[in-house]
Amino acid sequence: MQLRTLTPQRIYILIGYAVASAALFSAPLFMSDFRLNLLAKFLAFAIVALGLDLIWGYTGILSLGHGVFFGLGAYAMAMYLKLEASGDRLPDFMGWSGLTQLPWFWKPFESFAFAAAMGIALPAVLALVLGYFTFRNRIRGVYFTILTQALVIITVTLFIGQQAFTGGTNGLTGFSSVLGVPLSSPDTKRMLYWITVIALLGAFVLCRYLVKSRFGKVLRAIRDGENRARFIGYNPAVYQMLVFSISAGLAGLAGMLFVLHVGIISPFMMAIVPSIEMVLWVAIGGRGTLIGAALGAILLNYAKSEFSTSYPDAWLFFLGALFVIVVVFLPKGAVGLFGRLKFPKRKGQKHEQVSHSAV
Amino acid sequence: MNRSVILQCEAVTVEFDGFKAVQGMDLRLEKGELRFLIGPNGAGKTTILDVICGKVKPASGKVLFQGKVDITRRKEHQIAELGIGRKFQAPSIFPTLTVFENLEIAMRQNRGVFATLRAKMSAEERDRIEAQLAMIGLEAKADWRAGGLSHGEKQWLEIGMMLLQEPEVLLLDEPVAGMTDKETDKTGELLHQIARKRSIVVVEHDMEFVRNFASKVTVMHEGKLLKEGSMDEIQQDDRVAEVYLGKRRDVDVSRSTA
Amino acid sequence: MLPFLKSWKVLCLFDRKAYTQQVHKRGEFMELIIGQLFNGMSVSSILLLIALGLAITFGLMNVINMAHGELIMIGAYSTYLTQNLFIDYLPSSMFNWYFVLAIPASFLIAFAIGLILEFSLIRFLYGRPLDSLLATWGVALMLQQLARTIFGAPNVGVKSPTWLDGGWMLMQGVVLPYKRLFIIGLVIVTLFAMYLYIYRSHAGRRMRAVMQNREMAACLGISTRRVDATTFAIGSGIAGIAGCALTLMGPIGPALGTYYIVDAFMVVVLGGVGKLVGTIIGALGIGLTNTLFEFWTTASLGKVLVFLCIVAFLQWKPKGLVAMRTRSLD
């Protein structure tokens, strides 16, 4: 273990983390229930952004399929909630579609623990399988990206088509309680908010550990030169599979929290547009910095909730323009812009110094 | 033959869309040997290195490592793990990693995901990296992003990475390209030093360099072995002279075509 | 997402249920196969038209243009506008001929917008495929919104010329509609023109030169800037023709392009980059398997199966059917 030298910069960063965490934990004290619920949703999105940053910002692989992983997590939790809401009866939409019996794969979701485990495991395993069949054959770059987009299309089509099992276009909604506690009560909402904060901080610590470890350095090496890493003796496919899977698992976790806050999940929430919007969160905050990705998700969604309802048309123009501007002019996102304003002369050397002495 | 053979290419043939880049090439490399591989452009020198390190799969032929493992069936990273290191023509370091980090991940270690997830920098590892930094003259720039180094510094960094990788066999493609005369001499001495413990194959166009540092030279032409021997023998050989420059004997002029 | 499914259903000319009943009644297998093959062909031909531009720009400039779907939409609305002009300003006896004018109009308008797009954005993104994908997606979003602002969000119908009504009776029970035959013909003509352009003209030779070795071509005095811009614009123009053809299939709307773009990209992935023939085979492969799987199973399961087939295929040929070899490290 290296000695951690407490440079002034490090102290500021630590103070920053402490203040941010404290502010997040105490938010219920000064926020209305409605605002708190919104913030909780944004924090769940921030978890997706962290995972997406791992795979895109650090490993250089662009996934447009994270909506699916998010959605799988959300559906897993929603299945549990739906069963709890339906009690002994068959969920309403199944009856409408002519089912008389609960499908076998729905049964285990009566258990909260099983649903919660599946919410992370399903997306992680799906990502692992897709990663195995692509990275192993060195299908990467745009080819991989397009395949992830196709994954979104077929998943959405499948979920719409299999109405009897998935609720079709309406998705799953009409929940009442989680573990016997009513979802609508302010106390539950506050508790769920705190759980989300803890999940976000946990995800942040995990991602930070990953990117600062030697594993994270290998990820960046693979981003810089996959073949070069191969000739040193690393097998990039295994690294890519693992990080893709972790990233998908985080999206699944976020999806579960999302359903608990919002009370509905439908195929449209995991379609192409939401999936690509997730990428924008990371792009705008700054790919390759965890704080940037998380902040990007929170700020963009805040802006969206402020403007998209009152000016829906202008919002879409704005979103489109934002994509163009960020990609062409700000490849490092807002954090990069901020860094450039603040430390114009250092060329990022300081960051690197911190990164290897902190291991 | 007392010394053991570490690498043996047998009748290696490589085809690119019907074009035979290498045809039935044989190459034996002994432990602790420094071998230079020369030949005109398109002779297949780089391709044979590509075959050894697994970048290119041969159409036929075998490459035996330490006399037993046929590495043509292995993947690149497995071959690297066995102990064959490769330096490419263009400096290929990881530009967004720092110099120190470049060396850190190149260092010989368990390269599985779970190993790197748990890896902690030990004092011994740190010493090794720092010693290597001193040797390649980049101590002061340890925390620089490698992408910001000059061309020559990148070359040195890559050599440093290879040495920390501790391979049994080093494959170097034009290691002194773009180096000053002084650096070139330093590299040559370094190669001799390394060759005491390891085996090296160098593809080189710089005849001055070859003449100064080569003990044994292999000449390739049109994908085939043309001549193998000491530098003197090579220079006396009529066929080599013919291949290089029509009928003229001065091998040196070939630098202009490099 | 629902209209997306519908659009595929529209493409599947023969209703599955009606067909199955027919087969049960008459027990004629041949009709079924021919009908399905014909459906597959017409799906493929449209996919091909769309994928062509994508494959060329990706091969030439290493740019992924997500706004390609919106160029289809622009082509479709150009046809719609041409129709309206004919209705408003010309005697109704002339109406049937609007479509003849609509094809070049769609091409030219999409060509011009492609040129503007290339000049204002794409040229900054050469060689950055992932960035270009994201930036052009932003453009796509804006173009869709623009269409919504100008033409309104609901779909609009384009009335097909009457000479395309009806169909050709191939055999008892199999009628091939003229509209679809016309589309297939249009695609063949466009393809042939593209072939002539790429392989038989000076401009095409320059384009291939840049595609194979950009630096060398530039050294030989080829203006790579002009080649890039022209090629991109031509690819856009062809997307416009595809949009024009789509008006024959059903109503059009601002999001028309998004239903086709991912499938078209899959054609590029499958067919590989750099040769016309790869794109043709890719389009036929995806179009036919899609139609057949959707016929044998359901629309949603069919899509899953096609996707699995594509992933399986890539295990065998990771770079697609035709791939260019390079010696570079990454």
Coordinates of C-alpha atoms in Angstrom, one line a residue, chain C residues 76-91 94-99 101-103 105-106 156-161 247 252:
Chain C
A76 CA -40.7 11.3 -48.9
Y77 CA -41.8 14.8 -48.0
S78 CA -40.4 16.0 -51.3
T79 CA -42.7 13.6 -53.1
Y80 CA -45.5 14.8 -50.9
L81 CA -44.8 18.4 -51.9
T82 CA -44.5 17.5 -55.6
Q83 CA -47.9 15.9 -55.4
N84 CA -49.4 18.9 -53.7
L85 CA -47.9 21.2 -56.3
F86 CA -49.5 19.1 -59.1
I87 CA -52.9 19.2 -57.3
D88 CA -52.8 22.9 -56.7
Y89 CA -51.4 24.2 -60.0
L90 CA -51.9 21.7 -62.8
P91 CA -55.0 20.2 -64.3
M94 CA -51.7 15.7 -65.4
F95 CA -51.8 14.4 -61.8
N96 CA -50.7 10.8 -62.7
W97 CA -47.4 12.1 -63.9
Y98 CA -46.3 13.8 -60.7
F99 CA -44.5 10.7 -59.6
L101 CA -41.1 14.3 -61.5
A102 CA -41.1 13.3 -57.8
I103 CA -38.2 10.8 -58.2
A105 CA -37.0 16.0 -57.1
S106 CA -36.5 13.7 -54.1
V156 CA -49.7 12.4 -44.3
G157 CA -50.8 10.3 -47.2
V158 CA -49.4 10.4 -50.6
K159 CA -51.7 9.3 -53.4
S160 CA -50.1 6.9 -55.7
P161 CA -50.5 7.4 -59.4
T247 CA -44.6 6.8 -50.2
I252 CA -45.4 9.0 -44.2

